[in-house]
Amino acid sequence: MTEAESFEQFMRDYQNMVFSTAVRLLVNEAEAQDVSQEVFLKAYERFAELQHSPTVGGWLRKVTTNLCLNHLSRYRNRWRFFSEMFRGDDGEDETAFESTLVADSSTDGEVRSSDDRAQLEATLQELPPAQRVPLVLYHFEDFSYEEIAAMTKTSLAKVKTDIFRGREALRKKLRIRLARDEDGCGAVDMPRGGVSVLRASLLNLMP
Amino acid sequence: MNESYEKQLEAWAETALKQLPPRTAPATLIPGVMRAIVERETRPWWRKSWMGWPTWFKTLFVVLSAAVGLTMVRLCTVISAEAVQTVTSTRPYILGQKFVLACFEMIVSSAAYLWNSILSLPTPYLVGLGLIVALAYAGCVGAGLAIHRLVRSEPFSQ
């Protein structure tokens, strides 16, 4: 097997993992693909040592996460720079920035799916970045609160609050989505796989 | 909000989110990476970053840059009669066959001259000079970063 073939196989093995991390952090699929491509180009530069490393998965996750966080902060800074330059008001920046991302996701073809898992995935993508990013890092990437605080350059208390708010928003939004489904607004394929478990566990949660 | 609810919510989120399958990468990802690798490898060396240049050219670049930099510093000191005399005396050398040796001598003597000049400055001037250099350096780095972020990087190209 040539080096190019080995690298292609390597990408086939890890592409879904890298892309999943990127798309859950960034929401936009085209941006996630750009970041995934950058991750694999970095991996190619170190392929000789990564090829047989047992920690390659962790390395890829870490690089993907860092590139996504850089990407988000760059987007946020640039958006702020231009919005302040052209509009001159900075009071609603955060909200407006977040709403643009939500709007992006809907234009990306985030149509309501009949599958509850897809509903959950879509609900997760609707969360504002301040809640979604720490939530994804905590539950999918298994980073600790302290690590997330260091990565996002925020305080530990803020990370904990954002994650709690994120979970709460996820629960509320998902409940609304599933209720809408049951009311017949969309086609529903009832229980399949983890569907009933998800619905039942959601209903059992009482604040 | 009570603590048991928070724990319950955390457990629910953990279970619900962990059951989500990985997202499928687009079919264009691998061909895109392979194309970028080929493009990168076939790019001529002068279009690569400094680290990708051949060693001989990197060496030549460093030597020439040092020569140009130090010569300019030296020329700034030509105001004094002594400096004028030094330059005049090296002129036959430069015009002769020993051009490289003359350049090397000029670089060494310029560096020594600059070093001695700096050391002879009073301490407040030295501190001030250091601050100016540090500020100028920070300014260049800051301007470079700002330009890179605002102009060069295009993460949303589709």
Coordinates of C-alpha atoms in Angstrom, one line a residue:
Chain A
M1 CA 0.0 0.0 0.0
T2 CA 1.5 3.4 -1.0
E3 CA 1.6 6.3 1.4
A4 CA -1.3 8.0 -0.5
E5 CA -3.4 4.9 -0.2
S6 CA -2.6 4.5 3.5
F7 CA -3.6 8.2 4.1
E8 CA -6.8 7.7 2.2
Q9 CA -7.6 4.7 4.3
F10 CA -6.7 6.8 7.4
M11 CA -9.1 9.5 6.4
R12 CA -11.9 7.0 5.6
D13 CA -11.5 5.7 9.2
Y14 CA -11.7 9.0 10.9
Q15 CA -13.6 11.3 8.6
N16 CA -17.0 10.9 10.3
M17 CA -15.5 11.5 13.7
V18 CA -13.7 14.7 12.6
F19 CA -16.7 15.9 10.6
S20 CA -19.1 15.2 13.5
T21 CA -17.1 17.2 15.9
A22 CA -16.7 20.1 13.5
V23 CA -20.4 20.2 12.4
R24 CA -21.7 20.0 15.9
L25 CA -19.5 22.9 17.0
L26 CA -19.9 25.0 13.9
V27 CA -23.4 24.0 12.7
N28 CA -22.7 25.0 9.1
E29 CA -21.8 22.0 7.0
A30 CA -19.6 23.8 4.4
E31 CA -17.6 25.4 7.2
A32 CA -17.3 22.1 9.0
Q33 CA -16.0 20.5 5.8
D34 CA -13.4 23.3 5.4
V35 CA -12.2 22.7 9.0
S36 CA -12.1 18.9 8.5
Q37 CA -10.0 19.4 5.4
E38 CA -7.6 21.6 7.4
V39 CA -7.4 18.9 10.1
F40 CA -6.5 16.2 7.6
L41 CA -3.9 18.4 6.0
K42 CA -2.3 18.9 9.4
A43 CA -2.5 15.2 10.0
Y44 CA -0.8 14.6 6.6
E45 CA 2.2 16.6 7.7
R46 CA 2.6 14.3 10.7
F47 CA 1.3 11.2 9.2
A48 CA 4.5 9.2 9.7
E49 CA 4.2 9.5 13.5
L50 CA 0.4 9.5 13.7
Q51 CA -0.1 6.5 11.5
H52 CA 0.8 4.0 14.3
S53 CA 0.0 6.2 17.3
P54 CA -2.7 4.8 19.7
T55 CA -3.7 8.4 20.6
V56 CA -4.5 9.5 17.0
G57 CA -8.2 9.8 17.8
G58 CA -7.6 12.1 20.7
W59 CA -5.1 14.1 18.6
L60 CA -7.6 14.6 15.8
R61 CA -10.4 15.5 18.2
K62 CA -8.2 18.1 19.9
V63 CA -7.0 19.7 16.6
T64 CA -10.6 19.7 15.3
T65 CA -11.9 21.4 18.5
N66 CA -9.1 24.0 18.5
L67 CA -9.6 24.9 14.8
C68 CA -13.4 25.1 15.3
L69 CA -13.0 27.4 18.4
N70 CA -10.5 29.6 16.4
H71 CA -13.0 29.7 13.6
L72 CA -15.8 30.7 15.8
S73 CA -13.9 33.4 17.6
R74 CA -12.6 34.8 14.3
Y75 CA -16.1 34.9 12.9
R76 CA -17.4 36.5 16.0
N77 CA -14.6 39.1 16.0
R78 CA -15.0 39.9 12.3
W79 CA -18.8 40.1 12.6
R80 CA -18.4 42.5 15.5
F81 CA -15.8 44.6 13.7
F82 CA -18.0 45.1 10.6
S83 CA -21.2 45.5 12.5
E84 CA -19.7 48.2 14.7
M85 CA -18.1 49.9 11.7
F86 CA -21.4 50.0 9.7
R87 CA -24.1 50.2 12.3
G88 CA -22.3 51.8 15.2
D89 CA -24.5 50.0 17.8
D90 CA -23.1 47.2 19.9
G91 CA -25.9 46.5 22.3
E92 CA -27.5 43.7 20.4
D93 CA -24.4 42.2 18.9
E94 CA -24.5 38.9 20.8
T95 CA -28.1 38.2 20.1
A96 CA -27.9 39.2 16.5
F97 CA -24.8 37.2 15.9
E98 CA -26.5 34.1 17.4
S99 CA -29.6 34.7 15.4
T100 CA -27.6 34.8 12.2
L101 CA -26.1 31.4 13.0
V102 CA -29.6 29.9 13.7
A103 CA -30.8 31.4 10.4
D104 CA -27.8 29.8 8.7
S105 CA -28.7 26.4 10.0
S106 CA -32.2 26.6 8.7
T107 CA -31.1 27.7 5.3
D108 CA -28.7 24.8 5.3
G109 CA -31.7 22.5 4.8
E110 CA -32.4 21.7 8.4
V111 CA -35.8 20.3 7.7
R112 CA -37.7 18.6 10.4
S113 CA -37.0 14.9 10.3
S114 CA -39.3 12.1 11.3
D115 CA -36.5 10.5 13.4
D116 CA -36.3 11.6 17.0
R117 CA -32.5 11.5 16.9
A118 CA -32.6 13.8 14.0
Q119 CA -34.9 16.1 16.0
L120 CA -32.4 16.1 18.8
E121 CA -29.5 16.8 16.5
A122 CA -31.5 19.7 14.9
T123 CA -32.5 21.0 18.3
L124 CA -28.8 21.0 19.4
Q125 CA -27.9 23.0 16.3
E126 CA -30.5 25.6 17.2
L127 CA -28.8 26.4 20.4
P128 CA -26.8 29.6 20.5
P129 CA -23.0 29.0 20.3
A130 CA -22.4 30.2 23.9
Q131 CA -24.5 27.2 25.0
R132 CA -23.9 24.7 22.2
V133 CA -20.1 24.8 22.2
P134 CA -19.6 23.9 25.9
L135 CA -22.4 21.4 25.7
V136 CA -20.8 19.6 22.7
L137 CA -17.4 19.7 24.3
Y138 CA -18.7 18.3 27.6
H139 CA -21.1 15.6 26.3
F140 CA -19.5 14.5 23.0
E141 CA -15.9 15.3 23.4
D142 CA -15.7 14.4 27.1
F143 CA -13.7 17.5 28.1
S144 CA -14.0 18.5 31.8
Y145 CA -15.4 21.8 32.9
E146 CA -11.9 23.1 33.7
E147 CA -10.6 22.1 30.3
I148 CA -13.6 23.8 28.6
A149 CA -13.0 26.9 30.6
A150 CA -9.4 27.0 29.5
M151 CA -10.2 26.3 25.9
T152 CA -12.9 28.9 25.6
K153 CA -11.0 31.4 27.8
T154 CA -14.0 31.8 30.2
S155 CA -14.4 31.3 33.9
L156 CA -15.4 27.9 35.3
A157 CA -18.6 29.3 36.8
K158 CA -19.6 30.7 33.3
V159 CA -18.9 27.3 31.7
K160 CA -21.1 25.5 34.3
T161 CA -23.9 28.0 33.9
D162 CA -23.8 27.9 30.1
I163 CA -23.8 24.1 30.1
F164 CA -26.8 24.1 32.5
R165 CA -28.7 26.6 30.4
G166 CA -27.8 24.7 27.2
R167 CA -29.2 21.5 28.6
E168 CA -32.3 23.3 29.8
A169 CA -32.8 25.0 26.4
L170 CA -32.2 21.6 24.7
R171 CA -34.9 20.0 26.8
K172 CA -37.5 22.8 26.3
K173 CA -36.9 23.1 22.5
L174 CA -36.9 19.3 22.0
R175 CA -40.2 19.0 23.9
I176 CA -41.8 21.6 21.7
R177 CA -40.5 19.9 18.6
L178 CA -41.7 16.5 19.6
A179 CA -45.1 17.9 20.7
R180 CA -45.4 19.5 17.3
D181 CA -44.7 16.2 15.7
E182 CA -47.3 14.4 17.8
D183 CA -49.9 17.1 16.9
G184 CA -49.5 15.9 13.3
C185 CA -47.6 18.9 12.0
G186 CA -45.1 16.5 10.5
A187 CA -44.8 12.8 9.6
V188 CA -43.8 10.8 12.6
D189 CA -42.3 7.4 12.6
M190 CA -43.2 6.2 16.1
P191 CA -40.9 4.3 18.2
R192 CA -37.8 3.1 16.5
G193 CA -34.5 2.3 18.3
G194 CA -34.0 4.9 21.1
V195 CA -37.0 7.0 20.2
S196 CA -39.4 5.9 22.9
V197 CA -36.6 6.0 25.5
L198 CA -35.8 9.6 24.5
R199 CA -39.4 10.7 24.7
A200 CA -40.1 8.9 27.9
S201 CA -37.0 10.3 29.6
L202 CA -37.8 13.8 28.4
L203 CA -41.3 13.6 29.9
N204 CA -39.9 12.3 33.2
L205 CA -37.8 15.4 33.6
M206 CA -39.6 17.8 35.9
P207 CA -37.9 21.0 37.1
Chain B
M1 CA -33.3 25.2 40.6
N2 CA -32.7 22.2 42.9
E3 CA -29.6 20.1 42.8
S4 CA -31.4 16.8 42.1
Y5 CA -33.0 18.3 39.0
E6 CA -29.6 19.5 37.8
K7 CA -28.2 16.0 38.1
Q8 CA -31.3 14.5 36.5
L9 CA -31.0 16.9 33.6
E10 CA -27.3 16.2 33.2
A11 CA -27.9 12.4 33.1
W12 CA -30.7 12.9 30.6
A13 CA -28.5 15.1 28.3
E14 CA -25.6 12.6 28.6
T15 CA -27.8 9.7 27.6
A16 CA -29.7 11.5 24.9
L17 CA -26.7 13.1 23.3
K18 CA -24.4 10.0 23.5
Q19 CA -27.0 8.0 21.6
L20 CA -26.7 10.2 18.6
P21 CA -24.7 8.5 15.8
P22 CA -21.7 10.2 14.2
R23 CA -22.6 12.5 11.3
T24 CA -21.6 11.2 7.9
A25 CA -18.8 13.2 6.2
P26 CA -19.6 14.5 2.8
A27 CA -18.3 12.4 -0.1
T28 CA -16.3 15.4 -1.4
L29 CA -14.1 15.6 1.8
I30 CA -11.4 13.0 0.9
P31 CA -11.1 14.1 -2.8
G32 CA -10.8 17.7 -1.6
V33 CA -8.0 16.8 0.8
M34 CA -6.1 14.7 -1.8
R35 CA -6.4 17.6 -4.3
A36 CA -5.0 20.0 -1.7
I37 CA -2.1 17.7 -0.9
V38 CA -1.2 17.3 -4.6
E39 CA -1.5 21.0 -5.1
R40 CA 0.7 21.7 -2.1
E41 CA 3.4 19.2 -3.2
T42 CA 3.6 20.4 -6.8
R43 CA 3.8 24.1 -5.8
P44 CA 7.2 25.6 -6.7
W45 CA 9.5 26.3 -3.8
W46 CA 9.3 30.1 -4.1
R47 CA 5.5 29.9 -3.5
K48 CA 6.0 27.9 -0.3
S49 CA 6.6 29.3 3.2
W50 CA 10.1 30.2 4.2
M51 CA 10.5 26.8 5.9
G52 CA 10.0 25.1 2.5
W53 CA 12.8 27.0 0.7
P54 CA 16.0 25.1 -0.2
T55 CA 18.7 25.3 2.5
W56 CA 21.2 27.1 0.1
F57 CA 18.6 29.8 -0.6
K58 CA 17.7 30.2 3.1
T59 CA 21.4 30.6 3.9
L60 CA 21.9 33.1 1.1
F61 CA 18.8 35.0 2.2
V62 CA 20.0 35.3 5.8
V63 CA 23.5 36.4 4.7
L64 CA 22.2 39.0 2.2
S65 CA 19.6 40.3 4.7
A66 CA 22.2 40.7 7.4
A67 CA 24.6 42.4 4.9
V68 CA 21.9 44.8 3.7
G69 CA 20.7 45.5 7.2
L70 CA 24.1 46.1 8.7
T71 CA 25.3 48.1 5.7
M72 CA 22.4 50.4 6.1
V73 CA 23.1 50.8 9.8
R74 CA 26.7 51.5 8.9
L75 CA 25.7 54.0 6.3
C76 CA 23.8 55.9 8.9
T77 CA 27.0 56.4 10.8
V78 CA 28.8 57.7 7.8
I79 CA 28.1 61.2 9.0
S80 CA 31.2 61.2 11.1
A81 CA 34.5 61.8 9.3
E82 CA 35.9 58.6 10.7
A83 CA 33.2 56.5 9.1
V84 CA 33.7 58.3 5.8
Q85 CA 37.3 57.5 5.9
T86 CA 36.6 53.8 6.6
V87 CA 34.3 53.5 3.6
T88 CA 36.8 55.3 1.4
S89 CA 39.6 53.0 2.5
T90 CA 37.6 49.8 1.7
R91 CA 36.6 51.1 -1.7
P92 CA 39.7 49.6 -3.5
Y93 CA 38.9 46.3 -1.9
I94 CA 35.3 46.3 -3.1
L95 CA 36.4 47.2 -6.6
G96 CA 39.0 44.5 -6.6
Q97 CA 38.7 40.7 -6.5
K98 CA 38.1 40.4 -2.8
F99 CA 34.5 41.5 -2.8
V100 CA 33.2 38.8 -0.5
L101 CA 36.0 39.3 2.0
A102 CA 35.3 43.0 2.0
C103 CA 31.6 42.5 2.6
F104 CA 32.3 40.1 5.4
E105 CA 34.7 42.6 7.0
M106 CA 32.2 45.3 6.6
I107 CA 29.5 43.2 8.3
V108 CA 31.7 42.3 11.3
S109 CA 33.0 45.8 11.7
S110 CA 29.5 47.2 11.4
A111 CA 28.1 44.8 14.0
A112 CA 31.0 45.7 16.4
Y113 CA 30.5 49.4 15.8
L114 CA 26.8 49.1 16.5
W115 CA 27.3 47.0 19.6
N116 CA 29.9 49.5 21.0
S117 CA 27.6 52.4 20.2
I118 CA 24.7 50.9 22.0
L119 CA 26.8 50.0 25.0
S120 CA 28.2 53.5 25.2
L121 CA 24.7 55.0 25.6
P122 CA 23.6 56.1 29.1
T123 CA 21.2 53.6 30.9
P124 CA 18.0 55.7 30.5
Y125 CA 18.6 55.9 26.8
L126 CA 19.3 52.2 26.6
V127 CA 16.0 51.4 28.5
G128 CA 14.1 53.9 26.2
L129 CA 15.7 52.3 23.1
G130 CA 14.7 48.8 24.3
L131 CA 11.1 50.0 24.9
I132 CA 10.9 51.6 21.5
V133 CA 12.1 48.3 19.9
A134 CA 9.7 46.2 21.9
L135 CA 6.8 48.6 21.1
A136 CA 7.7 48.6 17.4
Y137 CA 7.9 44.8 17.4
A138 CA 4.5 44.5 19.2
G139 CA 3.0 47.0 16.8
C140 CA 4.3 45.0 13.8
V141 CA 3.0 41.7 15.2
G142 CA -0.4 43.3 16.0
A143 CA -0.7 44.9 12.6
G144 CA 0.3 41.6 10.9
L145 CA -2.3 39.6 12.9
A146 CA -5.0 42.1 12.2
I147 CA -4.3 42.1 8.5
H148 CA -4.1 38.3 8.4
R149 CA -7.4 37.9 10.2
L150 CA -9.3 40.6 8.3
V151 CA -7.9 40.2 4.8
R152 CA -6.0 36.9 4.2
S153 CA -8.1 34.3 6.1
E154 CA -11.2 33.3 4.2
P155 CA -12.7 30.5 6.3
F156 CA -16.1 30.8 4.8
S157 CA -15.1 30.3 1.2
Q158 CA -17.4 27.7 -0.2

